[in-house]
Amino acid sequence: MKVVATNRKAYHDYDIFDKYEAGIELKGSEVKALRAGRANLKDSFVKIKDGEAWWVQGYISNLDTTYSAFRHDERRPRKLLLHKHEIAKLAGYTSERGYTLVPTKLYFNNKNKAKLEIAVAKGRKLHDKRRVMKEKELKKEAAAAMKRYGF
């Protein structure tokens, strides 16, 4: 599995509940750009519209070698390939208040297919972010102390 891009900010801004793997409908120049690692998941999200899942605001840049007639729009909405029952389940999550669908990882699987990992998430408030950062820091200090004293 070759990871192209990760959305580390999502783990800071959201509480992650459930993850799904979705295929992406891409153009040829987009696939080549992904293989070169030219993608960004920041500020992107997944939207359910008319029984279809769409990856909105995802950024895949153009390669310099791409012919101008074949260049793609870098921030175009891209259709996600999911089963109907998965889309229905995701639509149920998003109909609840506060839940959103956030892309967390973009990668090529073992069969060299581009996949997008989607997480069902709920936004954190500022005090929750601080609490989580404090807990991580305490765990880190405890692990360092255990290592230092040979436990």
Short mmCIF file of C-alpha atoms in Angstrom, two decimals:
data_model
loop_
_atom_site.label_atom_id
_atom_site.label_comp_id
_atom_site.label_asym_id
_atom_site.label_seq_id
_atom_site.Cartn_x
_atom_site.Cartn_y
_atom_site.Cartn_z
CA MET A 1 0.00 0.00 0.00
CA LYS A 2 1.49 3.34 -1.09
CA VAL A 3 0.14 6.30 0.88
CA VAL A 4 -0.09 9.45 -1.25
CA ALA A 5 -1.54 11.92 1.28
CA THR A 6 -2.82 11.95 4.85
CA ASN A 7 -5.04 14.42 6.65
CA ARG A 8 -3.36 14.69 10.05
CA LYS A 9 -5.33 17.84 10.85
CA ALA A 10 -8.54 15.78 10.81
CA TYR A 11 -7.33 13.78 13.82
CA HIS A 12 -6.76 17.06 15.66
CA ASP A 13 -10.02 18.79 14.72
CA TYR A 14 -12.43 15.82 14.88
CA ASP A 15 -13.32 12.78 16.95
CA ILE A 16 -13.14 9.86 14.51
CA PHE A 17 -15.84 7.16 14.87
CA ASP A 18 -15.92 4.94 11.80
CA LYS A 19 -13.83 4.52 8.64
CA TYR A 20 -14.73 3.46 5.10
CA GLU A 21 -12.67 2.78 1.97
CA ALA A 22 -13.92 4.31 -1.28
CA GLY A 23 -12.69 4.19 -4.85
CA ILE A 24 -12.33 7.45 -6.76
CA GLU A 25 -13.43 8.26 -10.31
CA LEU A 26 -10.31 9.91 -11.78
CA LYS A 27 -8.96 11.09 -15.11
CA GLY A 28 -5.64 9.79 -16.46
CA SER A 29 -3.70 12.93 -15.68
CA GLU A 30 -5.00 12.82 -12.10
CA VAL A 31 -3.77 9.27 -11.63
CA LYS A 32 -0.30 10.24 -12.87
CA ALA A 33 -0.26 13.23 -10.51
CA LEU A 34 -1.27 10.99 -7.60
CA ARG A 35 1.53 8.55 -8.39
CA ALA A 36 3.89 11.54 -8.20
CA GLY A 37 2.44 12.37 -4.77
CA ARG A 38 0.82 15.67 -5.79
CA ALA A 39 -2.35 15.67 -3.69
CA ASN A 40 -3.65 17.46 -0.63
CA LEU A 41 -6.58 16.50 1.60
CA LYS A 42 -6.60 19.68 3.68
CA ASP A 43 -9.98 21.48 3.80
CA SER A 44 -11.69 18.75 1.77
CA PHE A 45 -14.84 16.86 2.75
CA VAL A 46 -17.27 14.26 1.47
CA LYS A 47 -20.83 15.16 0.49
CA ILE A 48 -23.77 12.84 -0.16
CA LYS A 49 -25.92 14.21 -2.99
CA ASP A 50 -28.70 12.41 -4.90
CA GLY A 51 -27.63 8.98 -3.66
CA GLU A 52 -23.99 9.51 -4.70
CA ALA A 53 -20.92 10.34 -2.65
CA TRP A 54 -18.69 13.21 -3.82
CA TRP A 55 -15.22 14.25 -2.67
CA VAL A 56 -15.36 18.07 -2.62
CA GLN A 57 -12.42 20.52 -2.47
CA GLY A 58 -9.83 17.75 -2.79
CA TYR A 59 -6.68 19.06 -4.46
CA ILE A 60 -4.76 17.09 -7.10
CA SER A 61 -2.28 19.33 -8.91
CA ASN A 62 -1.36 19.11 -12.58
CA LEU A 63 1.99 17.75 -13.69
CA ASP A 64 4.26 19.99 -15.73
CA THR A 65 4.45 17.34 -18.45
CA THR A 66 0.65 17.15 -18.93
CA TYR A 67 -0.48 18.49 -22.29
CA SER A 68 -2.61 21.63 -21.85
CA ALA A 69 -5.68 20.12 -23.55
CA PHE A 70 -5.71 17.23 -21.06
CA ARG A 71 -5.20 19.27 -17.89
CA HIS A 72 -7.85 18.72 -15.25
CA ASP A 73 -9.45 21.18 -12.86
CA GLU A 74 -7.40 20.78 -9.69
CA ARG A 75 -10.28 21.21 -7.23
CA ARG A 76 -13.12 19.63 -9.17
CA PRO A 77 -15.65 17.44 -7.27
CA ARG A 78 -14.78 13.77 -7.73
CA LYS A 79 -17.30 10.95 -7.52
CA LEU A 80 -16.60 8.27 -4.92
CA LEU A 81 -17.29 4.63 -5.68
CA LEU A 82 -19.19 3.01 -2.80
CA HIS A 83 -21.94 0.40 -2.46
CA LYS A 84 -25.51 1.67 -2.08
CA HIS A 85 -25.83 0.35 1.45
CA GLU A 86 -22.60 2.14 2.44
CA ILE A 87 -23.86 5.42 0.95
CA ALA A 88 -27.16 4.99 2.80
CA LYS A 89 -25.32 4.40 6.07
CA LEU A 90 -23.11 7.46 5.53
CA ALA A 91 -26.17 9.56 4.65
CA GLY A 92 -27.74 8.43 7.92
CA TYR A 93 -24.67 9.60 9.84
CA THR A 94 -24.62 13.01 8.18
CA SER A 95 -28.32 13.57 8.80
CA GLU A 96 -27.55 13.47 12.53
CA ARG A 97 -26.49 16.78 14.00
CA GLY A 98 -22.76 17.43 14.20
CA TYR A 99 -21.47 14.49 12.15
CA THR A 100 -19.43 15.03 9.02
CA LEU A 101 -17.49 12.90 6.52
CA VAL A 102 -13.79 13.71 6.39
CA PRO A 103 -11.15 12.14 4.11
CA THR A 104 -8.22 10.90 6.21
CA LYS A 105 -5.96 9.07 3.76
CA LEU A 106 -5.41 8.83 0.01
CA TYR A 107 -3.49 5.79 -1.18
CA PHE A 108 -2.98 3.10 -3.79
CA ASN A 109 -4.01 -0.38 -2.60
CA ASN A 110 -2.29 -3.69 -3.41
CA LYS A 111 -4.06 -3.83 -6.80
CA ASN A 112 -2.80 -0.32 -7.68
CA LYS A 113 -6.25 1.25 -7.41
CA ALA A 114 -6.56 4.75 -5.95
CA LYS A 115 -8.56 4.66 -2.72
CA LEU A 116 -9.78 7.33 -0.31
CA GLU A 117 -10.28 6.51 3.35
CA ILE A 118 -13.34 8.34 4.69
CA ALA A 119 -13.99 8.84 8.40
CA VAL A 120 -17.27 9.61 10.10
CA ALA A 121 -16.31 12.40 12.48
CA LYS A 122 -17.71 14.89 14.93
CA GLY A 123 -16.08 18.29 15.36
CA ARG A 124 -14.21 19.09 18.56
CA LYS A 125 -14.57 22.28 20.51
CA LEU A 126 -11.46 24.21 21.56
CA HIS A 127 -11.51 22.87 25.12
CA ASP A 128 -11.77 19.29 23.79
CA LYS A 129 -8.72 19.86 21.58
CA ARG A 130 -6.76 21.11 24.59
CA ARG A 131 -7.85 18.14 26.70
CA VAL A 132 -6.79 15.66 24.01
CA MET A 133 -3.41 17.38 23.60
CA LYS A 134 -2.89 17.27 27.38
CA GLU A 135 -3.75 13.54 27.50
CA LYS A 136 -1.30 12.80 24.67
CA GLU A 137 1.43 14.74 26.45
CA LEU A 138 0.83 12.85 29.71
CA LYS A 139 0.94 9.48 27.92
CA LYS A 140 4.17 10.50 26.20
CA GLU A 141 5.77 11.52 29.52
CA ALA A 142 4.63 8.28 31.19
CA ALA A 143 6.07 6.17 28.37
CA ALA A 144 9.37 8.06 28.59
CA ALA A 145 9.53 7.54 32.37
CA MET A 146 8.77 3.81 32.00
CA LYS A 147 11.52 3.49 29.40
CA ARG A 148 13.96 5.46 31.53
CA TYR A 149 13.47 3.17 34.55
CA GLY A 150 13.43 -0.05 32.53
CA PHE A 151 9.78 -1.10 32.87
#
